[in-house]
Coordinates of C-alpha atoms and ligand atoms in Angstrom, one line a residue:
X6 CA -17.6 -23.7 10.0
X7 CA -17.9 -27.3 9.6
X8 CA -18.6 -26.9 5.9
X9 CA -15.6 -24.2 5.1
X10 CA -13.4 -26.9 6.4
X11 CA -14.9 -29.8 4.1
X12 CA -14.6 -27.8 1.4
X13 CA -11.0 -26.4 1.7
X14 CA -9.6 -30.2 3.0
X15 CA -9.9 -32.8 0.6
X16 CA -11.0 -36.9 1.2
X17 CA -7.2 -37.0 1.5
X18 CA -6.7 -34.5 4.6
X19 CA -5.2 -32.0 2.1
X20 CA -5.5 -28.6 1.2
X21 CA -7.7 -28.2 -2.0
X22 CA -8.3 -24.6 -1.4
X23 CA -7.5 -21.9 0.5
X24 CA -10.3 -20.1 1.0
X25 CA -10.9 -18.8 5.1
X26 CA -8.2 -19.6 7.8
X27 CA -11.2 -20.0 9.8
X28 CA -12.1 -23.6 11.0
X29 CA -8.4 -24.5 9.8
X30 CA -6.3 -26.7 12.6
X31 CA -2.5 -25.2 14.1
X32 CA -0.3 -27.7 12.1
X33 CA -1.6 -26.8 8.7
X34 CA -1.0 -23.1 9.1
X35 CA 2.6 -24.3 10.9
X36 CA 3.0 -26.1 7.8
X37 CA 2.2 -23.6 5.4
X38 CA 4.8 -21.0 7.2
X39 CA 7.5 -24.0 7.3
X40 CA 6.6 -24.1 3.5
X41 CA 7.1 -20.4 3.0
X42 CA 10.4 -20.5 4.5
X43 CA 11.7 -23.3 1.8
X44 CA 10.7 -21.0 -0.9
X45 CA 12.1 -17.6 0.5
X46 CA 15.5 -18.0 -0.5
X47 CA 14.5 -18.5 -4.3
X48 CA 13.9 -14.8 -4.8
X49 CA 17.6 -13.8 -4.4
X50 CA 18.8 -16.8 -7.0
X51 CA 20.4 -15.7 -10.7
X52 CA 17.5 -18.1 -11.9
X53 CA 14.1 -17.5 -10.2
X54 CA 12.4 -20.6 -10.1
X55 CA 11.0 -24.3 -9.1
X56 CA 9.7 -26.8 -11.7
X57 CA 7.0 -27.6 -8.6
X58 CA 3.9 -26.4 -10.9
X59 CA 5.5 -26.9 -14.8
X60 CA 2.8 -28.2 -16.9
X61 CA 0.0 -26.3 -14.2
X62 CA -2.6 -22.7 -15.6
X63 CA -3.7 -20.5 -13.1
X64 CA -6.0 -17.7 -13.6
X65 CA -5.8 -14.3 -11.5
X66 CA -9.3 -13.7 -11.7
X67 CA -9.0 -9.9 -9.6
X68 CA -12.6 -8.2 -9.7
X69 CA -11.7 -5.7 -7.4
X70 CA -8.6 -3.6 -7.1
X71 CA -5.1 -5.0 -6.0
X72 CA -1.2 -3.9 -5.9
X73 CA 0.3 -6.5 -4.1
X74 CA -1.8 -9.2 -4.2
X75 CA -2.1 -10.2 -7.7
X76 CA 1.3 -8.9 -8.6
X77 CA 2.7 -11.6 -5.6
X78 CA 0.6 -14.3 -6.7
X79 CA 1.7 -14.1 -10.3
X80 CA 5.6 -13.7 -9.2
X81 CA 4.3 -16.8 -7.0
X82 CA 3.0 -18.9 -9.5
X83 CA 5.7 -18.0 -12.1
X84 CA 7.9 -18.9 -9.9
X85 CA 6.7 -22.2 -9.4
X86 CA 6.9 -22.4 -13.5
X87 CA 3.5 -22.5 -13.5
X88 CA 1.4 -20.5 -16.5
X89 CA 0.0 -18.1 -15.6
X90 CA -3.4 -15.8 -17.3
X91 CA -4.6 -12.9 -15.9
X92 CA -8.3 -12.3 -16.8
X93 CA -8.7 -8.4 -17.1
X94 CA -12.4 -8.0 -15.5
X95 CA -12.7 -4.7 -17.2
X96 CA -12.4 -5.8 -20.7
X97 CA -14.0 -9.6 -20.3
X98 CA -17.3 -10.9 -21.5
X99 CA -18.8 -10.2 -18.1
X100 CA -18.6 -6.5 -19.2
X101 CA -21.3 -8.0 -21.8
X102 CA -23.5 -9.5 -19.4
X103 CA -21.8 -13.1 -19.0
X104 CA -22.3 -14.5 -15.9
X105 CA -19.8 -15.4 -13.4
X106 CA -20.5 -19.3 -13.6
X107 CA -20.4 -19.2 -17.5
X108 CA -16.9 -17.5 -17.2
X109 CA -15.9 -20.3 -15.1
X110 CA -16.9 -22.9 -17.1
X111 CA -14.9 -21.4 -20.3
X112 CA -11.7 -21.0 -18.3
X113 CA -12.2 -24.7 -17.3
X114 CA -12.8 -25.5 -20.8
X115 CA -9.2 -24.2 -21.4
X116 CA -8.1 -26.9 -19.0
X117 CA -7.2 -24.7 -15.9
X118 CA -6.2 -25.7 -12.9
X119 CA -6.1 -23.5 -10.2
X120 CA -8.5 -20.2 -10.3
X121 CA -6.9 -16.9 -7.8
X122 CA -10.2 -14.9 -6.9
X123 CA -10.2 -11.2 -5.7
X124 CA -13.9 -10.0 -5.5
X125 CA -16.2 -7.3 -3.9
X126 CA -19.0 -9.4 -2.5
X127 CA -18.0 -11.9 0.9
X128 CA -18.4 -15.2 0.3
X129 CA -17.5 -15.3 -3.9
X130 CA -14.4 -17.4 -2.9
X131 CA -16.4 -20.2 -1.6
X132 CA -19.1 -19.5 -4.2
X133 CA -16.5 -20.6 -7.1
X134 CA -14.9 -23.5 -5.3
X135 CA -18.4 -24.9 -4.6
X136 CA -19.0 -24.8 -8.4
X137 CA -15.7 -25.3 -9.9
X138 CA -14.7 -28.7 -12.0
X139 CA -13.2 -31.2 -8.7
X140 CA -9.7 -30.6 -10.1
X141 CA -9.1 -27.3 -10.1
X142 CA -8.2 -25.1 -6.9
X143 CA -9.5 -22.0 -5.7
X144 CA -7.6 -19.5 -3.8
X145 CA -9.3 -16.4 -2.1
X146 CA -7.4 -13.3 -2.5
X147 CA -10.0 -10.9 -0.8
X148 CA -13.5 -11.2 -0.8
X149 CA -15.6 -8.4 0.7
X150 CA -15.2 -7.7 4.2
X151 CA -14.8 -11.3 5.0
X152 CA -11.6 -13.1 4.2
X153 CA -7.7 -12.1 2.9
X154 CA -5.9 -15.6 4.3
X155 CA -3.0 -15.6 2.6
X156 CA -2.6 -11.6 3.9
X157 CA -2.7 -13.4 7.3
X158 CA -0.5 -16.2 6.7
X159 CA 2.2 -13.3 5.0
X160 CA 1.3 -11.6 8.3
X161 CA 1.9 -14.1 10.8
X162 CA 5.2 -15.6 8.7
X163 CA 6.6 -12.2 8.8
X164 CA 5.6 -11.9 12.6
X165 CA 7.7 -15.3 13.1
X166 CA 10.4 -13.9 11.4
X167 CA 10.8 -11.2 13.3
X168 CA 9.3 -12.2 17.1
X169 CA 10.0 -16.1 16.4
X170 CA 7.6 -17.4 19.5
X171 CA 3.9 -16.4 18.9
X172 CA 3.1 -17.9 22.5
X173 CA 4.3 -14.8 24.3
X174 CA 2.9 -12.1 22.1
X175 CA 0.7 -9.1 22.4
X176 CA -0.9 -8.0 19.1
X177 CA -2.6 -4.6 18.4
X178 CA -4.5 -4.3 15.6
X179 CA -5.7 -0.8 15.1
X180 CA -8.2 1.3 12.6
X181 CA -11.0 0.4 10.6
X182 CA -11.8 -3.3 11.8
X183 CA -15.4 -2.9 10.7
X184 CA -14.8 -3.3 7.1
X185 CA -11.3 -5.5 6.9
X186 CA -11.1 -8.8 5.7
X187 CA -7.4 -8.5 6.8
X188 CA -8.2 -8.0 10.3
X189 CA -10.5 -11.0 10.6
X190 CA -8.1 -13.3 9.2
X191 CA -5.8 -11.7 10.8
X192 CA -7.4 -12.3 14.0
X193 CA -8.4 -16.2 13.3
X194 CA -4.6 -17.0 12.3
X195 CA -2.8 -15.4 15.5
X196 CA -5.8 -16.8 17.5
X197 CA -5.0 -20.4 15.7
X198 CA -1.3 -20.1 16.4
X199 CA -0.9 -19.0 20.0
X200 CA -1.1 -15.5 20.2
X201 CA -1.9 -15.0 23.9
X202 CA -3.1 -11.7 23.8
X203 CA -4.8 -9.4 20.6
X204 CA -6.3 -5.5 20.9
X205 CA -8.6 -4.4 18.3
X206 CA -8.1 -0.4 18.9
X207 CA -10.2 2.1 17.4
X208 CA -13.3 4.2 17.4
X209 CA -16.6 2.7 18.5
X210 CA -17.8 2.9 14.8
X211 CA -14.9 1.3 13.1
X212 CA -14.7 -2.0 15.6
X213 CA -17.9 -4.7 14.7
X214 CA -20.5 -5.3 17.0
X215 CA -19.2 -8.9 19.3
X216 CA -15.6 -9.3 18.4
X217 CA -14.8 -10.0 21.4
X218 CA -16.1 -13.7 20.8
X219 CA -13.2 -14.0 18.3
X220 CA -11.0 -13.6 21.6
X221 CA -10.0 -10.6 21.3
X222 CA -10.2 -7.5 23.5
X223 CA -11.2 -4.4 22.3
X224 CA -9.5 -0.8 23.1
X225 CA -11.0 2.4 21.9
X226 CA -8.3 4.3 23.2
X227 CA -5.3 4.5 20.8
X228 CA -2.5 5.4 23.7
X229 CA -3.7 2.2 26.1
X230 CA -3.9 -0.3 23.1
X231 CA -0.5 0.1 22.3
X232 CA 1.1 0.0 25.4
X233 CA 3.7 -2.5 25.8
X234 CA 2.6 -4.6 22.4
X235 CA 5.1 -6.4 20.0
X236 CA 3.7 -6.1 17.0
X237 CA 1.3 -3.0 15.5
X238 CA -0.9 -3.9 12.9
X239 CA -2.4 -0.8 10.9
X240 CA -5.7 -0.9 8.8
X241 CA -6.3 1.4 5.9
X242 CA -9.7 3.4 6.2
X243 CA -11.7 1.3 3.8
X244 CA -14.0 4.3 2.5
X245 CA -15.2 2.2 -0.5
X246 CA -17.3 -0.1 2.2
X247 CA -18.5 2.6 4.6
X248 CA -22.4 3.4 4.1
X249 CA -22.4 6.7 5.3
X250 CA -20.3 9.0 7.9
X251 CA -18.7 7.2 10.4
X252 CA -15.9 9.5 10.8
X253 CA -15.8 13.0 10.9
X254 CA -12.7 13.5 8.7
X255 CA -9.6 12.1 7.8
X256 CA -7.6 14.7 9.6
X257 CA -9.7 14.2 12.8
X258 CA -8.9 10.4 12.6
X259 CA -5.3 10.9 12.6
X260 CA -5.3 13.3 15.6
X261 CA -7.2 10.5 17.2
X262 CA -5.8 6.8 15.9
X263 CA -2.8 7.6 13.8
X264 CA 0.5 6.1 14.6
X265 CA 2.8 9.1 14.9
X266 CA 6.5 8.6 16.3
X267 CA 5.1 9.5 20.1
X268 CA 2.6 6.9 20.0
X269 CA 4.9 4.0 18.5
X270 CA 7.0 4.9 21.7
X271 CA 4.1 3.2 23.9
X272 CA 5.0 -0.1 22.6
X273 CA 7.7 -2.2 23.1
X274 CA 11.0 -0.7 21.9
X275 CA 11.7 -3.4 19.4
X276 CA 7.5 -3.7 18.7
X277 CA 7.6 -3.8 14.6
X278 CA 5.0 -1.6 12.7
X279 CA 2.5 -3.8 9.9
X280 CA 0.3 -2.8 7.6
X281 CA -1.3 -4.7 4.8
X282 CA -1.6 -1.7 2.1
X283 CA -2.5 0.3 0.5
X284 CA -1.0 3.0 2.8
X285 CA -2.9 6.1 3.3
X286 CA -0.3 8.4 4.6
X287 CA -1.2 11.0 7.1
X288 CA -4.2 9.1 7.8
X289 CA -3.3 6.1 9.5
X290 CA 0.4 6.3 9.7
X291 CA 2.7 9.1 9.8
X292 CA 5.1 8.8 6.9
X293 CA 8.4 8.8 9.7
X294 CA 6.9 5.7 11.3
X295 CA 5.8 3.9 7.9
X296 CA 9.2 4.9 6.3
X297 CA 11.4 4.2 9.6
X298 CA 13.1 1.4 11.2
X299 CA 10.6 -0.4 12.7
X300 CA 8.3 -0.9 9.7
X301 CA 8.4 -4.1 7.9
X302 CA 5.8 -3.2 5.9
X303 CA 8.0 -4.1 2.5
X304 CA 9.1 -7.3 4.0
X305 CA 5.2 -8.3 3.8
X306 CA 5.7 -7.4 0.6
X307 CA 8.3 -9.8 -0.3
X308 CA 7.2 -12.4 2.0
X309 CA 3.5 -12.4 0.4
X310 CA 5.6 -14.1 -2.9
X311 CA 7.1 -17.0 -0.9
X312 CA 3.7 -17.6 1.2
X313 CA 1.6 -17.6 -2.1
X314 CA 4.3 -20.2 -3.4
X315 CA 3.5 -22.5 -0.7
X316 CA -0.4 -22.2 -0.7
X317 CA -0.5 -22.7 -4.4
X318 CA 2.3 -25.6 -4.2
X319 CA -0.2 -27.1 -1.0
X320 CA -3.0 -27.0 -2.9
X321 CA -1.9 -28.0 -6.4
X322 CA -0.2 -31.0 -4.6
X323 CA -3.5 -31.9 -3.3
X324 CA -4.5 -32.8 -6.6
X325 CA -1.9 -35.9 -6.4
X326 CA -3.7 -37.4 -3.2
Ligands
CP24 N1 -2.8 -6.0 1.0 C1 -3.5 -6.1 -0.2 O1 -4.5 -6.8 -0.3 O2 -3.1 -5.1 -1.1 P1 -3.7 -5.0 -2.6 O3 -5.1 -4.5 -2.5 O4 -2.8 -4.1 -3.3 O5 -3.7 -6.4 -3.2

């Protein structure tokens, strides 16, 4: 843990990259939501932007799937006036056998600065920042089944918007917690900022083996674990990373874990429904509770722009130290 926090803090006690929110003290997270919250408003101006990162190139370098995340971090960075270059895996050199370090060192050869990573294998993220040029920044956008921080920082600012005192939550986190990067960052940022109490809920082979040490208890039983919470957080079935059956079938796992109207009525009646996304409707969530008034599941959306902005602005600005 020691070293993940050397390597994403600089000599100057600064953000250089954003790579686990694991290891990472209270004040820096409280200063990345404080952040956020400067740069919401800049979304509904005539003229969308900050001349914070003019002059900066940041590369979306997405190996793996994405929607929302590399859309927001481009609307992030180009809102920041940064340029920005988004690699297409699909038709790159590395289709013809280049390596990922000789990648890197061409994109840092076109004087880059900051590198946005999305990639299959855990621990790719740290891999790049460990071998990247000392001035540029790496930011993890998902890597395997480990980490998805700024997912948890969007997650926790939208939380704060809505529930404003994190001291006197309870938080359920429910589906497949096995395979989610999302739910362990998830879990290491509400931990970090107060939350007193978080459920993990779901079957015996979706929930990993000792979570409980992340403090953390764990609920196999949908209707208890959602009794009385504030906030519902619900995980997509990751098929993609399941070796094997660990569920009998999608339609058997909503019978048992999805979050119909009846079971959102076990929380608190102003508990707000999460989900990172992709939504698998009629899976996890039942289309009235993902479309209806207590889903902010948009407003992650939109916050995941403003919470990109101040990650990329912290860690660019840690070049200056
Ligand atoms: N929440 C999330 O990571 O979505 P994408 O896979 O679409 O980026």
């Amino acid at each position: 843990m020691k070293r993940e926090r050397n390597l994403q803090i600089n000599a100057h006690g600064r953000l250089q990259h954003f790579l686990t929110i694991e290891g990472l003290p209270r004040e820096l997270l409280i200063e990345i939501l404080d952040r956020a919250e400067g740069f919401a408003g800049i979304g509904g101006r005539a003229v969308k932007k900050v001349p914070l990162l003019r002059g900066k190139t940041i590369v979306n370098l997405f190996f793996e799937p994405s929607t929302r995340t590399r859309t927001t971090f481009e609307l992030a960075a180009k809102r920041l006036s940064a340029d920005v270059l988004n690699l297409n895996i699909e038709s790159s050199s590395a289709k013809k056998g280049e390596t990922l370090l000789d990648t890197l060192r061409n994109l840092e050869a076109m004087h880059c600065d900051m590198f946005v990573v999305r990639h299959h294998l855990s621990g790719a993220a740290h891999f790049i920042a460990r071998n990247v040029a000392p001035h540029i920044s790496v930011i993890n956008g998902g890597d395997g089944r480990h980490a998805h921080p700024t997912q948890a920082m969007l997650d926790a600012y939208t939380i704060r918007r809505h529930k404003r005192d994190f001291m006197r939550l309870k938080v359920a986190i429910v589906g497949d917690v096995l395979h989610s990067r999302v739910a362990r960052s998830e879990i290491h940022a509400l931990k970090t900022l107060g939350v007193p109490e978080v459920r993990v809920v779901g079957p015996r082979t979706l929930i990993p083996a000792g979570v409980e040490e992340m403090g953390v208890s764990v609920c196999h039983d949908i209707e208890t674990g959602l009794k009385n919470v504030d906030v519902i957080v619900m995980l997509r079935l990751q098929t993609e990373r399941m070796r094997g059956a660990l569920l009998p079938s999608a339609a058997e796992y909503f019978r048992l874990y999805g979050l119909t109207p009846a079971r959102l009525k076990l929380a608190r009646s102003d508990a707000i429904v999460m989900h990172p996304g992709p939504i698998n409707r009629g899976v996890e969530i039942d289309s009235q509770v993902a479309d209806g008034g207590r889903s902010v599941i948009l407003q992650q959306v939109s916050h995941g722009i403003a919470v990109r902005m101040a990650v990329m602005a912290m860690t660019a600005g840690s070049q200056a130290g």
